XYZ file of C-alpha atoms in Angstrom:
685
model
C 157.578 -26.842 46.221
C 159.029 -23.674 47.785
C 157.176 -20.435 48.537
C 158.470 -18.777 45.394
C 156.598 -21.311 43.321
C 153.493 -21.550 45.457
C 151.570 -19.754 42.734
C 151.967 -22.864 40.582
C 149.807 -25.966 40.781
C 150.047 -29.484 39.392
C 149.426 -28.019 35.971
C 151.016 -24.812 34.784
C 148.476 -21.952 34.805
C 147.290 -20.763 31.417
C 148.987 -17.400 31.803
C 152.408 -18.910 32.595
C 155.003 -19.106 29.812
C 157.480 -21.919 29.238
C 160.208 -20.991 26.755
C 163.034 -23.059 25.286
C 166.031 -21.471 23.581
C 167.587 -24.261 21.522
C 171.072 -23.034 20.768
C 174.082 -24.499 19.037
C 175.948 -25.199 22.279
C 173.214 -25.438 24.896
C 169.493 -25.408 25.565
C 168.087 -22.910 28.057
C 164.615 -23.343 29.535
C 162.840 -20.456 31.242
C 159.428 -20.181 32.930
C 157.773 -16.849 33.642
C 154.511 -15.498 35.037
C 153.023 -12.162 33.912
C 152.955 -9.742 36.838
C 151.464 -6.401 35.894
C 153.598 -4.788 33.198
C 156.554 -7.154 33.745
C 157.281 -10.872 33.635
C 158.309 -12.654 36.827
C 160.939 -15.274 35.904
C 160.429 -18.151 38.371
C 162.710 -20.870 36.984
C 165.686 -21.270 34.635
C 167.483 -24.477 33.643
C 170.290 -25.106 31.181
C 171.902 -28.201 29.635
C 174.846 -28.539 27.261
C 174.694 -30.667 24.129
C 176.835 -33.769 24.622
C 177.221 -34.132 20.861
C 177.297 -31.614 18.033
C 173.592 -32.008 17.350
C 173.297 -28.391 16.190
C 175.312 -26.706 13.473
C 175.069 -22.945 13.017
C 171.827 -22.855 14.992
C 170.134 -25.488 12.828
C 169.049 -28.878 14.198
C 171.067 -31.665 12.599
C 170.199 -34.536 14.980
C 166.550 -34.268 16.022
C 166.728 -37.202 18.486
C 169.769 -35.778 20.267
C 168.243 -32.295 20.537
C 164.997 -33.815 21.843
C 166.975 -35.732 24.460
C 168.697 -32.631 25.892
C 165.528 -30.544 25.654
C 163.731 -33.302 27.535
C 166.302 -33.091 30.335
C 165.741 -29.337 30.678
C 161.980 -29.865 30.697
C 162.197 -32.550 33.399
C 164.405 -30.388 35.645
C 161.976 -27.485 35.362
C 159.011 -29.754 36.094
C 160.776 -31.098 39.184
C 161.653 -27.591 40.361
C 158.136 -26.261 39.767
C 156.211 -29.333 40.804
C 153.982 -29.266 37.737
C 153.714 -30.698 34.262
C 154.821 -28.652 31.251
C 152.677 -29.292 28.184
C 153.112 -26.240 25.937
C 156.289 -24.507 24.899
C 157.235 -21.250 23.203
C 160.238 -21.498 20.903
C 162.235 -19.447 18.414
C 163.581 -20.577 15.062
C 167.233 -19.969 14.314
C 168.217 -17.246 11.912
C 170.783 -19.473 10.217
C 169.245 -19.271 6.773
C 167.237 -16.078 6.865
C 166.698 -14.481 3.473
C 166.070 -10.747 3.518
C 165.189 -9.219 0.165
C 164.376 -5.675 -0.938
C 162.099 -5.276 -3.931
C 159.969 -2.709 -5.750
C 156.645 -4.027 -7.019
C 154.042 -2.311 -9.186
C 150.387 -3.206 -9.672
C 148.133 -1.545 -12.238
C 144.387 -1.525 -11.647
C 141.899 -1.857 -14.506
C 140.889 1.781 -14.052
C 141.507 4.708 -11.766
C 139.560 4.122 -8.559
C 139.461 4.679 -4.821
C 142.145 2.556 -3.155
C 140.841 0.241 -0.440
C 142.590 -2.028 2.057
C 142.093 -5.088 -0.155
C 143.974 -3.457 -3.047
C 146.840 -2.588 -0.701
C 146.924 -6.178 0.601
C 147.130 -7.515 -2.934
C 149.918 -5.055 -3.713
C 151.903 -6.156 -0.652
C 151.268 -9.851 -1.323
C 152.520 -9.414 -4.877
C 155.624 -7.603 -3.622
C 156.381 -10.370 -1.119
C 156.061 -13.058 -3.785
C 158.297 -11.038 -6.087
C 160.920 -10.801 -3.336
C 160.822 -14.559 -2.803
C 161.083 -15.190 -6.536
C 164.036 -12.785 -6.742
C 166.249 -14.532 -4.213
C 165.202 -18.009 -5.376
C 166.189 -17.132 -8.949
C 169.492 -15.720 -7.736
C 170.278 -18.902 -5.807
C 169.166 -21.176 -8.625
C 166.386 -22.788 -6.614
C 163.388 -24.490 -8.207
C 159.843 -23.219 -7.939
C 158.754 -25.463 -5.080
C 157.948 -23.344 -2.068
C 160.578 -23.924 0.605
C 160.241 -20.788 2.727
C 157.922 -19.197 5.247
C 157.441 -15.457 5.362
C 158.785 -14.222 8.704
C 157.876 -10.580 8.320
C 158.030 -7.623 6.007
C 158.212 -3.852 6.135
C 156.922 -1.418 3.508
C 159.509 1.332 3.054
C 157.512 3.498 0.646
C 154.276 3.558 -1.295
C 153.723 5.249 -4.654
C 150.438 6.180 -6.322
C 150.668 6.995 -10.024
C 154.436 7.487 -9.509
C 153.911 9.970 -6.660
C 155.408 8.921 -3.306
C 152.771 8.744 -0.583
C 152.754 7.515 3.014
C 149.321 5.860 2.944
C 147.382 4.641 -0.097
C 144.014 4.078 1.585
C 141.129 6.222 0.264
C 143.268 7.978 -2.359
C 142.264 7.817 -6.028
C 144.582 6.337 -8.621
C 145.425 3.456 -10.916
C 149.112 2.503 -10.636
C 150.179 1.310 -7.169
C 153.790 0.654 -6.222
C 155.553 -0.400 -3.019
C 159.152 -0.768 -1.846
C 159.350 -3.568 0.717
C 161.891 -5.497 2.770
C 160.728 -9.107 3.247
C 162.351 -11.826 5.350
C 161.904 -15.557 4.762
C 162.902 -18.694 6.664
C 163.442 -22.194 5.203
C 160.696 -24.654 6.078
C 163.192 -27.266 7.285
C 164.333 -24.988 10.123
C 160.775 -24.776 11.414
C 159.766 -28.383 10.813
C 162.803 -29.850 12.577
C 162.040 -27.671 15.607
C 158.451 -28.905 15.731
C 159.596 -32.529 15.395
C 162.017 -32.246 18.320
C 159.325 -30.742 20.562
C 156.746 -33.380 19.657
C 159.212 -36.118 20.597
C 159.184 -34.926 24.233
C 155.448 -34.427 24.426
C 155.379 -30.658 24.009
C 152.920 -28.715 21.886
C 154.413 -25.629 20.243
C 152.221 -22.806 21.549
C 154.059 -20.022 19.769
C 156.922 -19.641 17.356
C 159.014 -16.571 16.730
C 162.444 -15.885 15.305
C 165.546 -15.714 17.480
C 166.610 -12.184 16.456
C 163.028 -10.974 16.970
C 162.962 -12.514 20.432
C 166.362 -11.063 21.316
C 165.434 -7.562 20.173
C 162.210 -7.742 22.213
C 164.375 -8.285 25.290
C 167.307 -6.014 24.450
C 165.506 -3.059 22.845
C 162.130 -2.178 24.419
C 159.405 -0.750 22.213
C 159.693 2.724 23.703
C 163.212 3.283 22.320
C 162.702 1.794 18.850
C 162.080 5.191 17.317
C 165.869 5.357 17.198
C 167.851 3.540 14.522
C 169.318 0.689 16.580
C 170.971 -2.642 15.826
C 170.974 -5.744 18.017
C 173.490 -8.565 17.538
C 172.836 -11.890 19.298
C 176.172 -13.711 19.160
C 175.685 -17.390 19.793
C 177.952 -20.335 19.267
C 177.154 -20.995 15.612
C 175.578 -17.800 14.310
C 175.317 -14.113 15.043
C 171.719 -13.007 14.522
C 171.167 -9.349 13.708
C 168.026 -7.217 13.823
C 167.667 -3.485 13.191
C 164.867 -1.067 14.019
C 163.859 2.518 13.336
C 160.735 4.664 13.574
C 159.197 2.279 16.074
C 159.427 -0.881 13.919
C 161.891 -3.677 13.282
C 162.922 -3.127 9.674
C 165.256 -6.002 8.892
C 166.873 -9.233 9.984
C 169.995 -11.029 8.874
C 172.779 -13.183 10.247
C 176.516 -13.676 10.148
C 177.721 -17.249 9.746
C 180.616 -16.546 12.092
C 180.125 -16.663 15.869
C 181.653 -18.064 19.045
C 182.598 -21.409 17.498
C 184.997 -19.583 15.185
C 187.055 -18.627 18.231
C 186.726 -22.059 19.853
C 187.935 -23.870 16.734
C 190.929 -21.516 16.474
C 191.943 -22.405 20.054
C 191.533 -26.114 19.263
C 193.945 -25.884 16.332
C 196.434 -23.634 18.163
C 196.769 -25.738 21.326
C 195.726 -29.235 20.136
C 192.804 -29.562 22.543
C 189.322 -30.998 22.179
C 186.246 -28.827 21.758
C 185.216 -28.882 25.442
C 188.695 -27.845 26.585
C 188.821 -25.042 24.011
C 185.437 -23.773 25.220
C 186.737 -23.761 28.805
C 189.851 -21.815 27.782
C 187.711 -19.272 25.935
C 185.411 -18.755 28.909
C 188.326 -18.276 31.391
C 190.289 -15.665 29.416
C 188.904 -12.807 31.490
C 189.153 -14.666 34.799
C 192.721 -16.006 34.903
C 196.152 -14.578 34.147
C 197.396 -18.082 33.348
C 195.438 -21.076 32.071
C 196.406 -24.712 32.602
C 195.000 -27.584 30.537
C 195.849 -31.001 29.060
C 196.083 -31.347 25.274
C 194.954 -34.347 23.201
C 198.429 -35.898 23.441
C 198.221 -35.956 27.232
C 200.689 -33.132 27.853
C 199.814 -30.491 30.403
C 200.249 -26.934 29.192
C 200.170 -23.554 30.894
C 199.616 -20.430 28.782
C 199.114 -16.762 29.548
C 196.019 -14.723 28.802
C 198.038 -12.576 26.386
C 199.099 -15.673 24.449
C 195.479 -16.764 24.011
C 194.466 -13.277 22.843
C 197.295 -13.333 20.329
C 196.228 -16.698 18.938
C 192.605 -15.684 18.446
C 193.217 -12.126 17.240
C 192.787 -12.938 13.551
C 189.628 -15.031 14.089
C 188.174 -12.362 16.356
C 188.874 -9.698 13.725
C 187.099 -11.772 11.051
C 184.091 -12.145 13.347
C 183.936 -8.405 14.065
C 184.330 -7.573 10.376
C 181.538 -9.969 9.374
C 179.134 -8.626 12.016
C 179.914 -5.020 11.085
C 179.389 -5.657 7.367
C 176.049 -7.357 7.996
C 174.841 -4.503 10.219
C 175.645 -1.953 7.522
C 174.052 -4.135 4.829
C 170.710 -4.776 6.532
C 170.460 -1.258 7.959
C 171.522 0.516 4.794
C 174.129 2.512 6.718
C 175.448 3.232 10.183
C 172.963 2.742 13.066
C 172.737 5.154 15.982
C 173.795 2.465 18.454
C 174.544 -1.268 18.683
C 173.552 -3.729 21.435
C 175.530 -6.970 21.801
C 173.720 -9.982 23.273
C 174.215 -13.733 23.573
C 176.960 -15.759 25.195
C 179.493 -14.740 22.550
C 179.080 -11.050 23.372
C 181.110 -11.549 26.558
C 184.210 -12.550 24.600
C 186.948 -10.169 25.642
C 187.859 -7.644 22.948
C 184.775 -8.266 20.814
C 183.066 -4.977 21.657
C 186.252 -3.045 20.886
C 186.654 -4.900 17.587
C 183.162 -3.968 16.423
C 183.778 -0.334 17.396
C 186.935 -0.413 15.282
C 185.347 -1.997 12.204
C 182.174 0.107 12.308
C 184.183 3.241 13.062
C 181.529 4.198 15.608
C 181.783 6.075 18.924
C 182.689 3.489 21.639
C 179.884 4.903 23.789
C 177.383 3.753 21.166
C 178.172 0.023 21.477
C 176.971 -1.716 24.641
C 176.465 -5.201 26.034
C 172.734 -5.913 26.251
C 171.237 -6.687 29.642
C 170.590 -3.310 31.190
C 167.210 -3.134 29.485
C 166.108 -6.635 30.453
C 164.736 -5.352 33.748
C 162.286 -3.063 31.948
C 160.174 -6.057 30.941
C 161.203 -8.798 33.373
C 162.485 -9.382 36.918
C 163.525 -12.294 39.119
C 164.105 -12.794 42.847
C 166.728 -15.450 42.277
C 168.341 -15.132 38.870
C 170.643 -12.489 37.437
C 168.717 -11.544 34.324
C 171.334 -9.075 33.101
C 173.324 -11.999 31.707
C 173.454 -11.287 27.929
C 173.154 -15.025 27.324
C 169.518 -14.750 28.409
C 168.587 -12.376 25.574
C 166.886 -15.018 23.420
C 165.077 -17.125 26.074
C 164.001 -14.001 27.921
C 162.871 -12.461 24.646
C 160.741 -15.537 23.901
C 159.081 -15.232 27.318
C 158.541 -11.479 26.915
C 157.103 -11.905 23.417
C 154.630 -14.506 24.671
C 153.868 -12.861 28.014
C 152.921 -9.530 26.481
C 150.710 -11.198 23.896
C 153.132 -10.284 21.128
C 153.040 -13.911 20.033
C 151.654 -16.529 22.379
C 149.192 -19.321 22.775
C 146.600 -16.780 23.907
C 146.724 -15.371 20.371
C 145.968 -18.560 18.511
C 144.653 -18.631 14.958
C 143.383 -21.818 13.354
C 144.197 -22.219 9.679
C 142.574 -25.178 7.917
C 141.977 -26.958 11.242
C 145.558 -26.523 12.496
C 147.189 -23.802 14.626
C 148.804 -21.264 12.335
C 152.482 -20.375 12.627
C 152.871 -16.748 13.709
C 156.463 -15.525 13.785
C 156.089 -11.979 14.994
C 153.986 -9.643 17.046
C 151.575 -6.841 16.305
C 148.325 -7.000 14.395
C 147.684 -9.551 11.673
C 145.627 -9.590 8.513
C 144.411 -12.715 6.781
C 147.156 -12.176 4.194
C 149.838 -12.097 6.922
C 148.650 -15.411 8.340
C 148.505 -17.102 4.939
C 151.972 -15.940 3.875
C 153.503 -16.890 7.237
C 152.224 -20.412 6.628
C 153.736 -21.033 3.223
C 151.093 -19.684 0.861
C 152.017 -17.125 -1.773
C 150.419 -14.537 -4.011
C 149.555 -16.994 -6.787
C 147.738 -19.222 -4.279
C 145.523 -16.270 -3.391
C 145.000 -14.764 -6.829
C 145.511 -17.718 -9.167
C 147.460 -17.855 -12.392
C 145.905 -18.286 -15.817
C 147.497 -20.822 -18.103
C 150.090 -19.530 -20.534
C 148.895 -18.542 -23.985
C 150.319 -20.219 -27.054
C 151.191 -17.662 -29.735
C 152.127 -18.646 -33.281
C 152.363 -16.925 -36.645
C 150.116 -18.125 -39.474
C 151.069 -16.695 -42.856
C 152.633 -13.766 -41.037
C 149.588 -13.100 -38.863
C 149.673 -13.507 -35.079
C 147.360 -16.267 -33.842
C 146.730 -16.871 -30.131
C 145.450 -19.959 -28.318
C 144.454 -18.840 -24.839
C 145.306 -20.722 -21.639
C 142.578 -21.633 -19.193
C 141.607 -19.123 -16.552
C 142.453 -19.893 -12.926
C 139.814 -21.184 -10.534
C 139.557 -18.540 -7.774
C 140.621 -19.289 -4.214
C 138.132 -19.864 -1.409
C 138.684 -17.803 1.739
C 136.502 -17.643 4.837
C 137.065 -16.142 8.269
C 134.962 -17.646 11.052
C 132.664 -19.165 8.452
C 132.045 -15.990 6.454
C 133.544 -14.897 3.150
C 136.691 -12.877 3.839
C 139.188 -10.608 2.157
C 142.984 -10.625 2.432
C 142.904 -7.291 4.262
C 140.573 -8.460 7.048
C 142.049 -8.203 10.554
C 142.541 -11.454 12.485
C 141.767 -11.771 16.190
C 142.670 -14.408 18.766
C 140.891 -17.748 18.272
C 139.747 -16.834 14.761
C 139.557 -19.714 12.318
C 140.440 -19.405 8.674
C 139.593 -21.792 5.866
C 141.650 -21.306 2.717
C 141.525 -23.312 -0.489
C 144.241 -22.069 -2.859
C 143.343 -20.959 -6.346
C 143.892 -23.664 -8.940
C 146.057 -22.515 -11.804
C 144.633 -22.665 -15.314
C 146.138 -25.113 -17.771
C 148.438 -23.681 -20.399
C 147.157 -23.628 -23.950
C 147.880 -26.661 -26.114
C 147.281 -26.873 -29.842
C 148.094 -29.169 -32.721
C 148.859 -28.103 -36.255
C 145.484 -29.543 -37.283
C 143.810 -26.936 -35.083
C 145.006 -24.422 -37.668
C 145.201 -26.495 -40.828
C 145.158 -30.232 -41.290
C 148.021 -31.490 -43.447
C 146.814 -33.085 -46.660
C 146.659 -32.898 -50.422
C 146.127 -29.556 -52.058
C 148.331 -27.560 -49.740
C 151.871 -27.283 -48.480
C 152.331 -26.447 -44.766
C 155.701 -25.225 -43.531
C 156.403 -25.103 -39.786
C 159.512 -23.065 -39.037
C 160.618 -23.586 -42.633
C 160.192 -27.367 -42.637
C 157.349 -29.042 -44.489
C 154.884 -30.765 -42.156
C 153.491 -33.933 -43.670
C 151.631 -35.016 -40.520
C 150.010 -33.457 -37.482
C 152.314 -32.140 -34.736
C 152.063 -30.146 -31.462
C 152.689 -26.414 -31.660
C 154.816 -24.274 -29.385
C 154.962 -20.544 -28.835
C 156.979 -18.794 -31.534
C 156.256 -21.328 -34.284
C 155.972 -19.812 -37.757
C 153.414 -21.560 -39.963
C 153.112 -20.909 -43.696
C 150.195 -22.447 -45.593
C 150.428 -22.521 -49.375
C 147.449 -23.608 -51.506
C 148.798 -25.437 -54.544
C 147.571 -24.683 -58.070
C 144.900 -26.935 -59.473
C 147.212 -28.772 -61.844
C 149.456 -29.682 -58.893
C 146.739 -31.371 -56.825
C 143.975 -33.894 -57.172
C 140.624 -32.438 -58.186
C 139.056 -33.883 -55.016
C 140.231 -30.764 -53.173
C 138.208 -28.568 -55.542
C 134.651 -27.896 -54.383
C 132.317 -30.464 -55.904
C 129.036 -29.425 -57.410
C 127.046 -31.621 -55.046
C 128.783 -30.033 -52.009
C 127.720 -26.481 -52.867
C 124.725 -24.614 -51.547
C 121.484 -24.868 -53.464
C 120.394 -21.251 -53.278
C 121.151 -17.812 -51.946
C 118.961 -18.336 -48.888
C 121.024 -21.339 -47.791
C 124.244 -19.423 -48.370
C 123.015 -16.438 -46.415
C 121.963 -18.780 -43.583
C 125.566 -19.946 -43.305
C 126.838 -16.416 -43.344
C 124.503 -15.616 -40.491
C 126.169 -18.386 -38.491
C 129.492 -16.596 -38.606
C 128.210 -13.019 -38.767
C 125.812 -12.431 -35.848
C 124.748 -8.970 -36.996
C 125.246 -6.703 -40.028
C 128.704 -5.199 -40.067
C 128.947 -1.515 -39.320
C 132.311 -1.372 -41.071
C 132.504 -3.003 -44.527
C 134.966 -5.834 -44.797
C 135.332 -6.483 -41.044
C 134.047 -9.724 -39.578
C 133.691 -9.794 -35.771
C 134.002 -13.342 -34.369
C 130.744 -14.624 -32.830
C 130.485 -16.365 -29.470
C 130.111 -19.742 -31.136
C 130.891 -20.914 -34.645
C 128.946 -23.721 -36.308
C 130.878 -24.237 -39.519
C 134.364 -23.752 -40.890
C 133.844 -24.011 -44.642
C 131.937 -22.150 -47.365
C 131.001 -23.777 -50.681
C 128.634 -21.723 -52.814
C 127.539 -22.386 -56.343
C 124.562 -23.150 -58.607
C 122.539 -20.729 -60.602
C 120.749 -19.083 -57.708
C 124.195 -18.050 -56.345
C 124.330 -15.326 -58.966
C 121.252 -13.708 -57.497
C 122.853 -13.068 -54.100
C 122.730 -9.413 -53.129
C 121.110 -8.530 -56.491
C 124.049 -9.585 -58.662
C 123.593 -11.335 -62.035
C 125.926 -13.198 -64.340
C 126.100 -10.070 -66.493
C 128.625 -8.744 -64.023
C 130.993 -11.534 -64.988
C 130.448 -11.392 -68.758
C 133.561 -9.340 -69.386
C 135.713 -12.202 -68.206
C 133.762 -14.931 -69.925
C 135.911 -15.052 -73.045
C 139.074 -15.436 -71.008
C 137.515 -18.147 -68.843
C 136.470 -20.147 -71.856
C 139.929 -20.002 -73.373
C 141.622 -22.078 -70.684
C 138.853 -23.436 -68.452
C 140.480 -22.012 -65.278
C 140.525 -18.784 -63.318
C 143.331 -17.554 -61.043
C 143.209 -15.195 -58.047
C 145.926 -14.056 -55.645
C 144.797 -14.940 -52.101
C 146.991 -13.577 -49.294
C 149.764 -13.036 -51.884
C 149.604 -16.656 -53.090
C 148.149 -17.685 -56.504
C 145.094 -19.970 -56.320
C 143.487 -21.475 -59.408
C 139.901 -22.778 -59.703
C 137.960 -24.383 -62.542
C 135.509 -22.230 -64.463
C 132.013 -22.756 -63.077
C 129.252 -24.022 -65.334
C 127.719 -21.269 -67.463
C 130.615 -18.986 -66.441
C 129.049 -18.166 -63.089
C 131.341 -15.869 -61.031
C 133.252 -16.585 -57.858
C 132.412 -14.436 -54.850
C 134.629 -13.177 -52.045
C 132.819 -15.504 -49.628
C 134.054 -18.469 -51.685
C 137.591 -17.672 -50.590
C 136.987 -17.827 -46.801
C 137.700 -21.530 -46.436
C 140.995 -21.177 -48.333
C 142.229 -18.272 -46.189
C 143.871 -20.468 -43.541
C 141.724 -19.024 -40.729
C 139.976 -21.317 -38.256
C 136.544 -19.764 -37.868
C 135.885 -21.908 -34.786
C 138.691 -20.213 -32.910
C 138.787 -16.612 -34.063
C 140.439 -14.264 -31.578
C 139.960 -10.932 -33.315
C 138.427 -9.180 -36.313
C 138.710 -10.638 -39.801
C 139.625 -8.138 -42.530
C 138.351 -8.644 -46.107
C 140.097 -6.744 -48.921
C 139.966 -6.930 -52.720
C 142.629 -5.096 -54.673
C 143.522 -2.997 -51.658
C 139.970 -1.893 -50.872
C 137.493 -3.129 -48.276
C 135.454 -6.055 -49.586
C 132.085 -7.599 -48.786
C 130.922 -11.199 -48.785
C 128.837 -11.160 -51.974
C 131.443 -9.213 -53.958
C 132.101 -10.801 -57.361
C 135.688 -11.619 -58.142
C 137.472 -11.140 -61.424
C 140.467 -12.999 -62.776
C 143.743 -12.064 -61.079
C 142.018 -10.080 -58.309
C 144.261 -9.640 -55.275
C 142.370 -10.835 -52.170
C 143.458 -10.440 -48.532
C 141.608 -12.292 -45.736
C 143.360 -12.025 -42.384
C 142.794 -11.609 -38.674
C 143.609 -8.531 -36.588
C 143.900 -8.801 -32.790
C 142.973 -5.588 -30.990
């Protein structure tokens, strides 16, 4: 071990950082030690992929990537004389999804806004953003993305724009956010490759975040700047303003676009094309052997001519993405990554952006602000990502020193800064519904033109603790905190059968969506159910109330009424559903029935002659004729007798029941006369 590395022992000190940049073309390993306000880079190793194990920054062959990463690790261990056990890595931006969304949340009442309400607002906005791009891409509802980061552009309180909601009074909260997500497979494949070579992932960030941490120091992020990390397979882009990184995206074109053009133009293999590309600036003439075995010599100008179109496409794509994610022209652009050194690229971006040439620069000059080395030239733009990973970890932006345990496992933390419990949960695949829960869907049908609702089950609330104590989403998280989170269980959606409203059988005709239902069937939202009670001559008399089934006296009848009416009604003719119902039918008769509420059979004497003439009496119930036999001794029918024929299920009332006779409010003991028009229906408030 040389003097430079004498600070290292057989095991890497806790404060040292080992970073791996797993790129499309190569893997770069870098080890640094914090030294005051900068990082001392003590070792760098690099190895090229021997096969195309990476495509557009995404691992395709985990075993092959693990093999090359293992070689880099072993070389660093040999150089340093110590064992490397933990690694800091960055996930590729190949499939980043950045979405802008406006989300509104209405509180139950106007109140003082606290941090928890703001956290719920932001969590809802993030979930809405994820739902928006998943719907656009036709994806299913299975969660396949991690939240990488988000920025709130604006808050609104009761439709008034405001910079900070905390401690203000209001009811309607709204936020405009930009949220960025990463597919789970990008992260999981990275973890798998590291585990294969015995490395524990100590921290995980995103490649454009790492690159911007190296290329654009915090003290100049008040400006609106863009950073483009041009690799072999992708060009990762990050933009910042007002001190914060506000968006990430990527262009699917990068250095390989140029390499593949050279391959086709000169009939050479990939390695030869890469060599030609790298020597354009160094040689006036280039000599190589094509795949047919012929030696060729070409001029630099000829190569530039052959790649001009591909280079223009690359510059156009990068420029368009910068304008898209930034919402306009940035103040300046930094170019990083190995592809940034391609001759003519800087000029092409200046041309397509129509920006002052002095406002586009190759990154590297700012690397020395945060890092230094006695041996290595750190101004190489290719070091933007690995150096950014080291800087992010070394300055406690994201590192193993800031470790949070979530459900007994280290949480994935993609970015720096402070974290709330909500941030940690959403960075690890949980979403708003996991935190809040979702009640089951209601089932809404129409019964004789009246809306009837079967309610879904309520969600079981989530369980959330921080260091063993009950926590809120807005609570701040510190290093070594441990979080236990049990997601809310969603309530089951409502399910109902036709028999829950009316059982098919003799004496009635039931139409479901215009078709007669002769047997029980499951209902679905939007079903229209019409129940018609057939006239007596059309049905068997067994459906008519039998004498032995009726109540013996007024006291027994009133007892039943008390079961469904918990207290005297303040408004005549309105029945408020009780908490529990004990009966669904009413059958009242016998002589004592006439004495209910002080009524006598004299009240019905005027109709007696008519009743005797045909032995039947007809009423119009809910606009349908219903016919009953004349009671013995011409005793009257009461409004309460009609309840069981109304079609309402008194076990499952969801609103107030309205009683009307001939257009006026009715009451239970009201005597009915022949051809009275009776309405008994439910009103949902």
